[in-house]
Short mmCIF file of C-alpha atoms in Angstrom, two decimals:
data_model
loop_
_atom_site.label_atom_id
_atom_site.label_comp_id
_atom_site.label_asym_id
_atom_site.label_seq_id
_atom_site.Cartn_x
_atom_site.Cartn_y
_atom_site.Cartn_z
CA MET F 1 0.00 0.00 0.00
CA ASP F 2 2.74 2.43 0.89
CA ASP F 3 4.66 2.07 -2.33
CA TRP F 4 3.99 5.54 -3.65
CA LEU F 5 5.56 8.93 -3.04
CA ASP F 6 4.60 12.40 -4.21
CA GLY F 7 5.44 14.79 -7.01
CA ASN F 8 8.24 16.35 -4.96
CA ALA F 9 10.23 13.16 -5.44
CA ILE F 10 10.63 13.78 -9.19
CA ALA F 11 11.12 17.53 -8.93
CA GLY F 12 14.74 17.11 -10.04
CA VAL F 13 14.04 15.18 -13.22
CA LEU F 14 11.20 17.60 -14.06
CA VAL F 15 13.61 20.53 -13.76
CA GLU F 16 15.99 18.67 -16.05
CA ILE F 17 13.26 18.27 -18.68
CA PHE F 18 11.32 21.52 -18.38
CA GLY F 19 14.00 23.87 -17.12
CA ARG F 20 11.92 25.08 -14.19
CA ASP F 21 10.37 23.86 -10.99
CA MET F 22 7.14 22.06 -11.83
CA THR F 23 6.03 21.12 -8.30
CA THR F 24 4.15 24.40 -7.85
CA VAL F 25 2.32 24.09 -11.19
CA VAL F 26 -1.40 23.60 -10.64
CA ARG F 27 -3.10 20.77 -12.51
CA GLY F 28 -6.83 20.62 -13.05
CA CYS F 29 -8.08 17.05 -13.16
CA PRO F 30 -10.48 16.29 -16.03
CA SER F 31 -11.78 13.27 -14.18
CA CYS F 32 -12.82 14.72 -10.80
CA GLY F 33 -12.37 18.46 -11.28
CA ALA F 34 -9.91 18.84 -8.38
CA ARG F 35 -7.00 21.24 -8.70
CA HIS F 36 -3.73 20.29 -7.04
CA GLU F 37 -0.13 21.38 -7.29
CA VAL F 38 2.06 18.83 -9.05
CA GLY F 39 4.02 18.37 -5.80
CA ALA F 40 0.84 17.13 -4.13
CA HIS F 41 0.19 14.45 -6.76
CA ARG F 42 0.92 10.80 -6.04
CA LEU F 43 3.98 9.30 -7.66
CA TYR F 44 4.11 5.64 -8.63
CA ARG F 45 7.37 4.18 -9.82
CA GLY F 46 7.58 1.15 -12.04
CA ALA F 47 9.09 0.73 -15.48
CA GLY F 48 8.40 4.44 -15.81
CA LEU F 49 7.08 7.16 -13.56
CA VAL F 50 3.38 7.90 -13.23
CA LEU F 51 1.84 10.86 -11.42
CA ARG F 52 -1.77 10.50 -10.34
CA CYS F 53 -4.41 12.89 -9.03
CA PRO F 54 -4.43 12.72 -5.20
CA SER F 55 -8.23 13.04 -5.21
CA CYS F 56 -9.26 10.40 -7.76
CA ASP F 57 -6.07 8.61 -8.92
CA ASP F 58 -6.56 9.67 -12.54
CA VAL F 59 -3.28 9.66 -14.48
CA ALA F 60 -1.75 13.13 -14.67
CA LEU F 61 1.62 12.42 -16.22
CA ARG F 62 3.57 9.51 -17.56
CA LEU F 63 7.31 9.74 -17.85
CA ALA F 64 9.52 7.18 -19.51
CA LEU F 65 13.25 7.66 -19.04
CA ALA F 66 15.59 6.16 -21.60
CA ASP F 67 19.32 6.74 -21.99
CA ASP F 68 18.93 9.13 -24.88
CA ARG F 69 15.43 10.54 -24.51
CA ARG F 70 12.52 11.36 -22.25
CA LEU F 71 8.96 10.54 -23.23
CA VAL F 72 6.37 12.62 -21.40
CA THR F 73 2.57 12.34 -21.65
CA PHE F 74 0.29 14.83 -19.90
CA GLN F 75 -3.36 14.55 -18.97
CA GLY F 76 -5.54 17.32 -17.58
CA THR F 77 -5.08 21.07 -17.51
CA TRP F 78 -1.60 22.17 -16.55
CA SER F 79 -1.43 25.89 -15.78
CA VAL F 80 2.15 27.00 -16.11
CA GLU F 81 3.04 30.58 -15.38
CA LEU F 82 6.15 31.76 -17.19
CA PRO F 83 7.99 35.04 -16.88
CA ALA F 84 7.18 37.36 -19.79
CA MET Y 1 30.61 15.94 9.71
CA ARG Y 2 28.52 15.42 12.81
CA GLU Y 3 27.05 12.16 14.05
CA GLU Y 4 23.41 12.75 15.00
CA THR Y 5 22.49 9.22 16.01
CA ALA Y 6 24.02 5.76 15.50
CA LEU Y 7 22.57 5.70 11.97
CA THR Y 8 22.43 9.34 11.05
CA ARG Y 9 25.10 11.82 10.10
CA THR Y 10 25.02 15.49 9.14
CA LEU Y 11 27.41 16.66 6.45
CA ALA Y 12 28.28 20.32 5.94
CA LEU Y 13 29.05 20.97 2.28
CA ASP Y 14 31.11 23.58 0.58
CA THR Y 15 29.02 24.11 -2.53
CA GLY Y 16 31.04 26.84 -4.17
CA GLU Y 17 28.58 28.97 -6.07
CA TRP Y 18 25.23 28.20 -4.48
CA ARG Y 19 22.22 30.23 -5.46
CA GLY Y 20 20.53 29.79 -2.11
CA HIS Y 21 17.58 27.67 -1.16
CA LEU Y 22 14.23 27.79 0.61
CA ALA Y 23 13.57 25.86 3.80
CA GLY Y 24 11.98 22.54 2.84
CA GLN Y 25 13.76 22.06 -0.48
CA HIS Y 26 15.95 19.09 -1.34
CA VAL Y 27 18.94 18.29 -3.50
CA ASP Y 28 19.64 15.39 -5.80
CA VAL Y 29 22.98 13.75 -5.11
CA ARG Y 30 24.78 11.62 -7.65
CA LEU Y 31 27.65 9.33 -6.78
CA THR Y 32 29.80 7.83 -9.50
CA ALA Y 33 31.90 4.75 -8.83
CA GLU Y 34 35.31 4.20 -10.43
CA ASP Y 35 33.74 1.86 -12.98
CA GLY Y 36 31.26 4.53 -14.01
CA TYR Y 37 28.30 3.09 -12.13
CA GLN Y 38 26.04 5.89 -10.93
CA ALA Y 39 23.49 6.11 -8.17
CA GLN Y 40 21.25 9.08 -7.45
CA ARG Y 41 19.21 9.95 -4.38
CA SER Y 42 17.31 12.95 -3.06
CA TYR Y 43 18.11 14.41 0.35
CA SER Y 44 16.34 17.21 2.16
CA ILE Y 45 18.39 20.25 3.05
CA ALA Y 46 18.77 20.50 6.83
CA SER Y 47 20.30 23.94 7.12
CA ALA Y 48 18.50 27.27 7.05
CA PRO Y 49 18.94 29.40 3.94
CA GLU Y 50 20.84 31.82 6.19
CA SER Y 51 23.42 29.20 7.17
CA PRO Y 52 26.94 29.59 5.75
CA HIS Y 53 27.11 25.92 4.76
CA LEU Y 54 24.65 23.66 3.05
CA GLU Y 55 23.93 20.78 5.41
CA LEU Y 56 22.41 17.42 4.64
CA THR Y 57 21.39 14.89 7.26
CA VAL Y 58 21.53 11.37 5.92
CA GLU Y 59 20.07 8.33 7.60
CA ARG Y 60 21.65 5.00 6.80
CA VAL Y 61 19.21 2.69 5.09
CA GLU Y 62 19.71 -1.07 5.12
CA GLU Y 63 21.41 -2.05 1.84
CA GLY Y 64 21.32 1.61 0.81
CA GLU Y 65 24.37 2.14 -1.36
CA VAL Y 66 24.27 5.94 -1.28
CA SER Y 67 23.33 6.40 2.36
CA GLU Y 68 25.99 3.90 3.42
CA TRP Y 69 28.62 5.89 1.61
CA PHE Y 70 27.51 9.11 3.30
CA THR Y 71 27.25 7.69 6.78
CA GLU Y 72 30.28 5.37 6.78
CA GLU Y 73 32.75 6.12 4.05
CA ALA Y 74 32.60 9.83 3.26
CA HIS Y 75 35.52 11.92 4.49
CA PRO Y 76 36.01 15.66 4.75
CA GLY Y 77 37.22 16.86 1.37
CA ASP Y 78 35.39 14.24 -0.68
CA GLN Y 79 33.55 15.56 -3.70
CA PHE Y 80 30.33 14.51 -5.38
CA GLU Y 81 27.71 15.86 -7.76
CA LEU Y 82 24.87 17.89 -6.38
CA ARG Y 83 21.82 19.27 -8.20
CA GLY Y 84 19.49 21.76 -6.63
CA PRO Y 85 17.95 23.32 -4.73
CA ILE Y 86 14.87 21.49 -5.96
CA GLY Y 87 11.14 21.83 -5.34
CA GLY Y 88 8.94 24.80 -4.59
CA HIS Y 89 5.87 23.00 -3.28
CA PHE Y 90 7.14 21.87 0.12
CA THR Y 91 8.71 25.15 1.26
CA TRP Y 92 8.15 27.77 3.91
CA ARG Y 93 9.45 31.31 4.24
CA VAL Y 94 8.99 33.60 7.23
CA GLU Y 95 7.05 35.92 4.88
CA ASP Y 96 4.48 33.17 4.34
CA GLY Y 97 3.47 33.60 7.98
CA GLY Y 98 1.87 31.13 10.34
CA PRO Y 99 0.90 29.64 12.59
CA LEU Y 100 3.00 26.68 11.63
CA LEU Y 101 2.31 23.04 12.39
CA LEU Y 102 5.13 20.65 11.54
CA VAL Y 103 4.57 16.92 11.80
CA ALA Y 104 7.56 14.64 11.34
CA GLY Y 105 8.03 10.91 11.22
CA GLY Y 106 11.63 9.91 11.98
CA ALA Y 107 14.08 11.41 9.49
CA GLY Y 108 11.18 13.41 8.08
CA LEU Y 109 12.29 15.96 10.65
CA VAL Y 110 15.12 17.16 8.38
CA PRO Y 111 13.27 19.62 6.06
CA LEU Y 112 11.05 20.75 8.95
CA MET Y 113 14.16 21.51 11.00
CA ALA Y 114 15.33 23.71 8.12
CA MET Y 115 12.06 25.65 8.52
CA LEU Y 116 12.54 26.05 12.28
CA ARG Y 117 16.18 27.08 11.80
CA HIS Y 118 15.07 29.61 9.18
CA ARG Y 119 12.48 30.97 11.60
CA THR Y 120 15.14 31.33 14.32
CA ALA Y 121 17.70 32.88 11.97
CA ARG Y 122 15.17 35.52 10.96
CA HIS Y 123 14.12 36.19 14.58
CA SER Y 124 10.56 35.38 13.56
CA GLU Y 125 7.88 35.19 16.23
CA VAL Y 126 5.56 33.00 14.16
CA ASP Y 127 3.82 30.45 16.39
CA ALA Y 128 5.41 27.11 15.49
CA ARG Y 129 4.53 23.66 16.80
CA LEU Y 130 6.50 20.54 16.01
CA LEU Y 131 5.23 17.04 16.57
CA LEU Y 132 7.91 14.43 16.04
CA SER Y 133 7.21 10.73 16.05
CA ALA Y 134 10.17 8.42 16.55
CA ARG Y 135 10.60 4.88 17.79
CA ARG Y 136 13.15 5.49 20.52
CA LEU Y 137 14.77 8.51 22.10
CA HIS Y 138 18.24 7.62 20.85
CA GLU Y 139 16.90 7.65 17.30
CA VAL Y 140 15.83 11.30 17.59
CA ILE Y 141 18.08 13.57 15.54
CA TYR Y 142 18.97 17.15 16.59
CA ARG Y 143 18.05 16.26 20.16
CA ASP Y 144 19.98 19.06 21.87
CA GLU Y 145 18.74 21.66 19.43
CA LEU Y 146 15.15 20.54 19.89
CA GLY Y 147 15.59 20.80 23.64
CA ALA Y 148 16.92 24.34 23.28
CA PHE Y 149 13.61 25.46 21.77
CA ALA Y 150 12.23 25.29 25.31
CA THR Y 151 13.59 28.82 25.77
CA ASP Y 152 11.75 30.13 22.70
CA PRO Y 153 8.19 31.04 23.71
CA GLY Y 154 7.07 30.83 20.07
CA VAL Y 155 8.08 27.22 19.53
CA GLU Y 156 6.62 24.11 21.07
CA VAL Y 157 8.21 20.73 20.52
CA ALA Y 158 6.33 17.53 21.25
CA ILE Y 159 7.94 14.13 20.83
CA ALA Y 160 6.09 10.84 20.61
CA LEU Y 161 8.19 7.73 21.26
CA THR Y 162 6.27 4.81 19.85
CA ARG Y 163 8.37 1.76 20.74
CA GLU Y 164 10.34 2.47 23.86
CA GLN Y 165 10.38 5.31 26.36
CA PRO Y 166 13.10 6.09 28.92
CA SER Y 167 11.93 5.98 32.52
CA GLY Y 168 10.31 9.21 33.58
CA TRP Y 169 9.53 10.13 29.94
CA GLN Y 170 7.28 13.20 29.90
CA GLY Y 171 6.36 13.16 26.21
CA PHE Y 172 3.86 11.07 24.30
CA ASP Y 173 4.26 7.29 24.35
CA ARG Y 174 2.10 6.24 21.41
CA ARG Y 175 1.59 6.67 17.67
CA ILE Y 176 0.03 9.92 16.58
CA ASP Y 177 -3.72 10.09 17.13
CA PRO Y 178 -6.44 12.76 17.15
CA ALA Y 179 -6.08 13.54 20.87
CA MET Y 180 -2.35 14.12 20.39
CA LEU Y 181 -2.87 16.48 17.44
CA VAL Y 182 -5.49 18.41 19.41
CA GLU Y 183 -3.09 18.75 22.35
CA VAL Y 184 -0.22 19.93 20.15
CA GLY Y 185 -2.46 22.35 18.20
CA PRO Y 186 -2.99 24.86 16.75
CA PRO Y 187 -6.68 24.10 16.12
CA ALA Y 188 -8.16 24.11 12.63
CA ALA Y 189 -9.84 27.44 13.43
CA ALA Y 190 -6.38 29.04 13.61
CA ALA Y 191 -5.78 27.90 10.01
CA PRO Y 192 -2.17 26.77 10.47
CA ARG Y 193 0.13 26.08 7.57
CA ILE Y 194 0.87 22.39 7.93
CA PHE Y 195 3.91 20.47 6.72
CA VAL Y 196 4.07 16.72 7.12
CA CYS Y 197 7.17 14.72 6.25
CA GLY Y 198 8.03 11.08 6.80
CA PRO Y 199 7.53 7.62 5.38
CA THR Y 200 4.45 7.33 3.16
CA GLY Y 201 2.36 5.40 5.70
CA PHE Y 202 3.08 7.95 8.42
CA VAL Y 203 2.25 10.89 6.16
CA GLU Y 204 -1.02 9.32 5.06
CA ARG Y 205 -2.09 8.67 8.62
CA ALA Y 206 -1.15 12.16 9.80
CA ALA Y 207 -2.83 13.89 6.86
CA ASP Y 208 -6.03 11.85 7.26
CA LEU Y 209 -6.19 12.64 10.98
CA LEU Y 210 -5.61 16.35 10.35
CA VAL Y 211 -8.36 16.51 7.73
CA ALA Y 212 -10.71 14.66 10.09
CA LEU Y 213 -9.97 17.33 12.72
CA GLY Y 214 -11.21 19.97 10.28
CA HIS Y 215 -7.93 21.22 8.82
CA ASP Y 216 -8.15 22.45 5.23
CA PRO Y 217 -6.60 19.78 2.99
CA ARG Y 218 -5.11 22.57 0.87
CA ALA Y 219 -3.21 23.88 3.91
CA ILE Y 220 -1.49 20.52 4.34
CA ARG Y 221 1.70 20.01 2.37
CA ALA Y 222 3.36 16.64 2.44
CA GLU Y 223 6.64 15.11 1.48
CA ARG Y 224 6.96 11.36 1.54
CA PHE Y 225 9.99 9.17 1.40
CA GLY Y 226 9.72 5.55 0.56
CA PRO Y 227 11.43 2.25 1.22
CA SER Y 228 13.16 2.39 -2.15
CA GLY Y 229 15.46 5.19 -0.99
CA GLY Y 230 18.88 4.50 0.31
#
């Protein structure tokens, strides 16, 4: 049961990919309507990394790490604020 | 280097150019063996942003290749790769205000200690309560420093020893429960900012109890560490 962490645990790899901290980005869940910061999402680690909505467990992000590339799939509304 | 407990050691790092961190953030550490094998782990920053050195407190995990190196083999002067500071979700600044409720399970105390040290360094008077759950007294890190908070009227430290208590123990002697959280406070009506850090099971239990006591789930920030660390 306790084999999951939270979005904070992959903050480093997300910075590597997106060039900014993603844990404070708010995601709106299309499944249950909840809005949570990425850092508050549940992280499951298997062959890849999967972030899930902490309210309904809907998949928010899938991340596959290979030696030469990163494959990222998003679900839901990610509101990213960038400096102008 | 400073031994905190039999299994835990604090390392002060000279990071060269360091852009500063927020209390609660972590770093990713990468060790590379002579044959090129690499292992990476995340460790919470223990020191306040105002501290001259970046400090990490590492607990040795059974079969944990990285934590074993830090707690047994590392010597002053050794070098390794560090990435960070990382994470903006689980952070607190004096400007964010309080009251503050910090709930720690074991080594989950580390990032919360950074928050308390930051509060002290900034001479903040924000009401701060810390509830620490540990198995035994000799497993409690930063023991002297926690004791010294007794002289700070703005900080209250409560320790729950779940497995074994020394004779005459004045603190809690059980796992966290609703009555304990009510006693430590502040109540939900005071709308505290809540930070919970520890193993996943501990964090889940604490967060569920806090929500049941009426705390706003959005005011509760959590950081979990799992068995796969090391």
